[in-house]
Amino acid sequence: MCHLRNRPLLARGLPLRGLPLHCLAVATLACLLTCLGGCGSAEGPDAKSPTGEGTKPGDAGPASPAGEQVPPGEQGLLTGDDVLRKMIEVYQNAPSYADTGTVRLVIDRPEGQIDETAKFSLTLARPNRLRLEVYQTMVVCDGRQLHAAIEDLPGQVLAKEAPETLTLRDIYADRVLMSAIGGGFAGASPQLMLMLGDDPLAAMTDGAEMTVLGEPGSIAGREHYRVQITRPDGMVVFWIDRQTYVLRKIKFPTGGLLRMLAADGPVLSISLEADLTNARLGGSVDPQAFQFEVPPGAELVKFFVPPHPAQLLGKKVPDFKFVDLDGNPLGPAALAGKIAVLDFWATWCAPCRTSLPNLEKVRRQYAADGRVALLAVSVDQPDVDNQVLRDTFTELGVQVPIARDLEQHTNLVFHTTSIPAIFILGADGIVQDFEFGGNPELATALPQKIERLLAGENIYAEPLAAYQKDLEEYEKSLNTPPDETVPGEDAPAGEKIPLPLTEIAPRSEPTTFRLAPLWKCTELQAPGNVLVVDAPDGRSRVLVVDNWRTVAEVGTDGRVIAEHRPALDQREAISNLRTAVAADGNRYFAATSFALMRFHLFDQDWNLLGSHPTDALENPHAGIGDVILGDLSGDGVVKAYVGYRGVVGVKAVSLRGEPLWSNRSVVDVAQLAIGGPDAQGCRKLVCTSSSGVLAVLDAGGLREADVAVPPYRFMHRIVAAELAGDGQPRWCGIAVQGPGENVAVGLNLQGEALWNYPLPQGVHRQPIELIVPGQVLGSGPGQWLLPGPDGSIHILAADGQLQDRFNYGATLQGLATARFGNQPVLIVAASRTVGEQTEQALEAWAIQ
């Protein structure tokens, strides 16, 4: 599925139209400018704008911080962190705050200048009165009721009871509202974070390469500290009043924005600044500031609902205007009395090229039936010549009539931002159905729907019911207390649901192959997860985590040939191994453990390259969820991508530990996966998150999409592997269905569930990789190996077909496949209790 490019350079509203409800999450400027092209990069200049504080392409970047620091004689030993801490202390202790702030973005291109200003103001009186106006969003709380309105959703006003003490969670509980507040070109309100945030300093300095106190500055005759924080995408500068510690001005980094805009044409300079005019702490606040008037005709809602195609179902299609290739207008009147199929496509959309030939089959079937009309509506840019469209159809062998959407009615009328997309209109103009993505069964499924309509039947009830159920599930997810252990359950807030313990099932044998014992390694104390890699000489290297602190290498004869014991702090452990090979052939390893503070990088000889974050033991965070090694940018250099628990987000670092980029919008990451290369050799990073959707980040760390996989609300594991032999990754996730209830789901990044396989109920007694790509048969396509908490092993084909299932008869602690010569081998780390003794071993089995 392809996402439509936003035609205005900077959308003044949020791209909320047509998003599935599960996909609602923090939207940043990356979302507004998705599909501008290119891979993105973490490296970019931070140079001077005409005002001295913006970015110009080609500049060398910031000067050495030594040249910016204030001599000790003027400011003593005061540091940038000291000033930030003092400012935060003042804000957190202030009973009230008010400003009339704005944020301004100025972009100079050869063809002219773009100059946009948006609201960026906050008024707050503790404990629970607030007026926040940012971009097109307003949130007002008068101490009794909290109201919110978004200009892009003019018919809705969020209304709920005010909390006794207002927190950020109260404001950001609604995901659409959170997206609206944080989705403008300068992100969310820093004033709000300073007043209500739990750890503003960590948020302000996250991902920083250095923080220094720059030369003082002056605003309106008052002296200000200038705290400069250097990030991979440039420098942020906070102007802080030296007497009151009030934040007056912010200059934002623009390197990432510059790279995105440059894909759309040359950029001479860019600057992004917030002026917090009339900012003051303490003092009385006019009660009028906290009054909110509900606009006439607006509906009070429990949660915001963005425009969605399903809202058109069962209703007359709104007026729209397309044109044919001769320039003649095409609207509802031109299709009146016919069952109309509108297929939205573009010449640059690869899935459309697959879907259109199937649509052509339907056209041929109804070519002689005047009651049915098919129309292929191109959403290409107006400057794309009509002949390009004709040539594309000639190449594909498609003769469906072509229309063009030159006024963005695909988005504005049909609430659609992704293609291919099909809408079916009845002869009376009622919207009967819609579908996103390329449906391989379109040639048979679409005629079935057309025949039902020709018979006088309405078909909109089923998709409308599905949408309404989706709304109910979305509301339920908003109301799920964050302290519950398993999303989707109805337990009272704070009441923990006991996860079921699972008995180990008696041993059974596979039915489609035979396992013959090769060896049992009992030299290991407590074997865990297993990683098998191919050595340069072609043999398999079997690496296994042992006793939480050692990585043992086991030979093909079952003997330990090496033990790698990194110098870990007593608070550290290892449970998971990751690896990747650079373009120069060198292999690298990462070792980590869920929810601990650091991960550890090694070269191919297991020499320690570093432990990161380096200061995490002294400055603990919420813990690491996962680490994956790879190369998103396609430059042949391996990087480490780190997903964190809590609100730290996702970070990319070099093998030397240098920060490359950071994205804090992905909350509570449990697993990361890397997709296949695109035409430029770039790859996407897919992350699980607390919202249950999969967040897709580009090579520069920008969040370009969220993937929901209905009906599965909470996807907590995701793995990509090339199993089919075609060079394309297959995706397997695990979704929570209830306490201890999981289902494996095959999916694609268009949000389609391709297959599902319920797993045995319960939880694993030891940390184990829940999805293991492997090759059981030794040749041909690979398989998914899924360990069950009852000691069962489930082997599924790439398409989800069950190939075998058997019980190992022991607690599974690690699982992998290997090849010893030409022999396919299953390797299992397991523990068994015999009497009062527990035997732990790594076992290898020849697959016959």
mmCIF file of C-alpha atoms in Angstrom, residues 41-168:
data_model
loop_
_atom_site.group_PDB
_atom_site.id
_atom_site.type_symbol
_atom_site.label_atom_id
_atom_site.label_comp_id
_atom_site.label_asym_id
_atom_site.label_seq_id
_atom_site.Cartn_x
_atom_site.Cartn_y
_atom_site.Cartn_z
ATOM 1 C CA SER A 41 20.089 10.080 7.098
ATOM 2 C CA ALA A 42 21.158 10.863 10.576
ATOM 3 C CA GLU A 43 24.063 12.935 9.406
ATOM 4 C CA GLY A 44 23.291 16.448 8.303
ATOM 5 C CA PRO A 45 24.456 20.019 8.674
ATOM 6 C CA ASP A 46 23.345 22.434 11.311
ATOM 7 C CA ALA A 47 24.278 25.748 9.798
ATOM 8 C CA LYS A 48 23.248 29.356 9.762
ATOM 9 C CA SER A 49 20.099 30.838 8.358
ATOM 10 C CA PRO A 50 19.938 34.484 7.294
ATOM 11 C CA THR A 51 19.040 35.218 10.910
ATOM 12 C CA GLY A 52 22.108 33.361 12.122
ATOM 13 C CA GLU A 53 20.244 30.445 13.693
ATOM 14 C CA GLY A 54 18.776 28.313 10.944
ATOM 15 C CA THR A 55 20.165 25.808 8.495
ATOM 16 C CA LYS A 56 21.634 26.135 5.030
ATOM 17 C CA PRO A 57 22.698 23.213 2.897
ATOM 18 C CA GLY A 58 26.419 22.722 2.579
ATOM 19 C CA ASP A 59 27.496 24.624 5.691
ATOM 20 C CA ALA A 60 30.104 22.946 7.818
ATOM 21 C CA GLY A 61 27.933 22.641 10.936
ATOM 22 C CA PRO A 62 28.301 24.051 14.436
ATOM 23 C CA ALA A 63 31.589 25.369 15.650
ATOM 24 C CA SER A 64 33.506 23.650 18.380
ATOM 25 C CA PRO A 65 31.683 24.151 21.656
ATOM 26 C CA ALA A 66 34.856 25.565 23.162
ATOM 27 C CA GLY A 67 34.373 28.653 21.042
ATOM 28 C CA GLU A 68 30.832 29.096 22.362
ATOM 29 C CA GLN A 69 31.368 28.695 26.086
ATOM 30 C CA VAL A 70 31.335 31.657 28.392
ATOM 31 C CA PRO A 71 34.631 32.333 30.170
ATOM 32 C CA PRO A 72 34.606 31.312 33.856
ATOM 33 C CA GLY A 73 35.303 34.857 34.867
ATOM 34 C CA GLU A 74 31.888 35.894 33.606
ATOM 35 C CA GLN A 75 29.703 33.018 34.691
ATOM 36 C CA GLY A 76 31.894 31.104 37.110
ATOM 37 C CA LEU A 77 31.563 27.336 36.863
ATOM 38 C CA LEU A 78 27.936 27.437 35.776
ATOM 39 C CA THR A 79 27.126 24.843 33.083
ATOM 40 C CA GLY A 80 24.319 24.431 30.623
ATOM 41 C CA ASP A 81 22.895 21.559 32.668
ATOM 42 C CA ASP A 82 22.988 23.782 35.781
ATOM 43 C CA VAL A 83 20.861 26.404 34.024
ATOM 44 C CA LEU A 84 18.406 23.805 32.738
ATOM 45 C CA ARG A 85 18.033 22.246 36.188
ATOM 46 C CA LYS A 86 17.399 25.636 37.780
ATOM 47 C CA MET A 87 14.833 26.514 35.106
ATOM 48 C CA ILE A 88 13.039 23.201 35.627
ATOM 49 C CA GLU A 89 13.022 23.688 39.381
ATOM 50 C CA VAL A 90 11.440 27.123 38.990
ATOM 51 C CA TYR A 91 8.778 25.853 36.591
ATOM 52 C CA GLN A 92 7.916 22.765 38.645
ATOM 53 C CA ASN A 93 7.473 24.846 41.788
ATOM 54 C CA ALA A 94 5.528 27.688 40.157
ATOM 55 C CA PRO A 95 1.794 27.840 40.999
ATOM 56 C CA SER A 96 0.961 29.294 37.583
ATOM 57 C CA TYR A 97 2.328 30.125 34.154
ATOM 58 C CA ALA A 98 1.145 32.123 31.143
ATOM 59 C CA ASP A 99 2.448 33.192 27.748
ATOM 60 C CA THR A 100 1.141 34.223 24.321
ATOM 61 C CA GLY A 101 3.688 32.249 22.381
ATOM 62 C CA THR A 102 3.959 31.505 18.668
ATOM 63 C CA VAL A 103 6.213 29.312 16.558
ATOM 64 C CA ARG A 104 7.517 30.417 13.167
ATOM 65 C CA LEU A 105 8.934 28.395 10.292
ATOM 66 C CA VAL A 106 10.742 30.183 7.436
ATOM 67 C CA ILE A 107 11.908 28.255 4.384
ATOM 68 C CA ASP A 108 13.775 29.957 1.547
ATOM 69 C CA ARG A 109 13.714 28.247 -1.831
ATOM 70 C CA PRO A 110 14.897 29.599 -5.179
ATOM 71 C CA GLU A 111 11.280 30.086 -6.217
ATOM 72 C CA GLY A 112 10.345 32.032 -3.094
ATOM 73 C CA GLN A 113 9.882 32.006 0.659
ATOM 74 C CA ILE A 114 7.471 30.071 2.859
ATOM 75 C CA ASP A 115 6.747 31.840 6.125
ATOM 76 C CA GLU A 116 4.307 30.140 8.505
ATOM 77 C CA THR A 117 3.369 31.081 12.066
ATOM 78 C CA ALA A 118 1.257 28.981 14.441
ATOM 79 C CA LYS A 119 -0.041 29.318 17.975
ATOM 80 C CA PHE A 120 2.266 27.932 20.642
ATOM 81 C CA SER A 121 0.900 29.222 23.949
ATOM 82 C CA LEU A 122 0.105 27.919 27.419
ATOM 83 C CA THR A 123 -1.739 29.278 30.432
ATOM 84 C CA LEU A 124 -1.809 27.059 33.523
ATOM 85 C CA ALA A 125 -2.864 27.415 37.142
ATOM 86 C CA ARG A 126 -2.328 24.505 39.456
ATOM 87 C CA PRO A 127 -3.780 22.087 40.276
ATOM 88 C CA ASN A 128 -6.117 21.640 37.321
ATOM 89 C CA ARG A 129 -6.767 24.714 35.203
ATOM 90 C CA LEU A 130 -5.230 25.032 31.768
ATOM 91 C CA ARG A 131 -5.491 26.650 28.361
ATOM 92 C CA LEU A 132 -3.209 25.179 25.716
ATOM 93 C CA GLU A 133 -3.256 26.471 22.134
ATOM 94 C CA VAL A 134 -0.819 24.825 19.747
ATOM 95 C CA TYR A 135 -1.108 24.775 15.966
ATOM 96 C CA GLN A 136 -4.783 24.065 15.272
ATOM 97 C CA THR A 137 -5.541 22.536 18.655
ATOM 98 C CA MET A 138 -7.062 23.975 21.825
ATOM 99 C CA VAL A 139 -7.298 22.266 25.225
ATOM 100 C CA VAL A 140 -9.109 24.063 28.059
ATOM 101 C CA CYS A 141 -9.708 22.861 31.602
ATOM 102 C CA ASP A 142 -11.573 25.069 34.063
ATOM 103 C CA GLY A 143 -11.181 22.741 37.039
ATOM 104 C CA ARG A 144 -14.537 21.046 36.425
ATOM 105 C CA GLN A 145 -14.506 19.999 32.774
ATOM 106 C CA LEU A 146 -11.737 19.428 30.262
ATOM 107 C CA HIS A 147 -12.569 20.320 26.666
ATOM 108 C CA ALA A 148 -10.491 20.002 23.532
ATOM 109 C CA ALA A 149 -11.063 20.982 19.916
ATOM 110 C CA ILE A 150 -9.082 20.358 16.726
ATOM 111 C CA GLU A 151 -9.710 22.544 13.691
ATOM 112 C CA ASP A 152 -9.387 19.574 11.339
ATOM 113 C CA LEU A 153 -12.280 17.911 13.211
ATOM 114 C CA PRO A 154 -14.716 20.830 13.378
ATOM 115 C CA GLY A 155 -17.793 18.824 14.405
ATOM 116 C CA GLN A 156 -16.243 17.268 17.516
ATOM 117 C CA VAL A 157 -15.389 18.608 20.971
ATOM 118 C CA LEU A 158 -13.759 16.300 23.465
ATOM 119 C CA ALA A 159 -15.404 16.624 26.897
ATOM 120 C CA LYS A 160 -14.532 14.827 30.106
ATOM 121 C CA GLU A 161 -14.452 15.463 33.820
ATOM 122 C CA ALA A 162 -11.446 17.388 35.049
ATOM 123 C CA PRO A 163 -8.981 15.494 37.230
ATOM 124 C CA GLU A 164 -8.203 16.813 40.689
ATOM 125 C CA THR A 165 -4.588 17.318 39.633
ATOM 126 C CA LEU A 166 -3.815 17.734 35.966
ATOM 127 C CA THR A 167 -1.040 15.574 34.492
ATOM 128 C CA LEU A 168 0.424 15.069 31.043
#
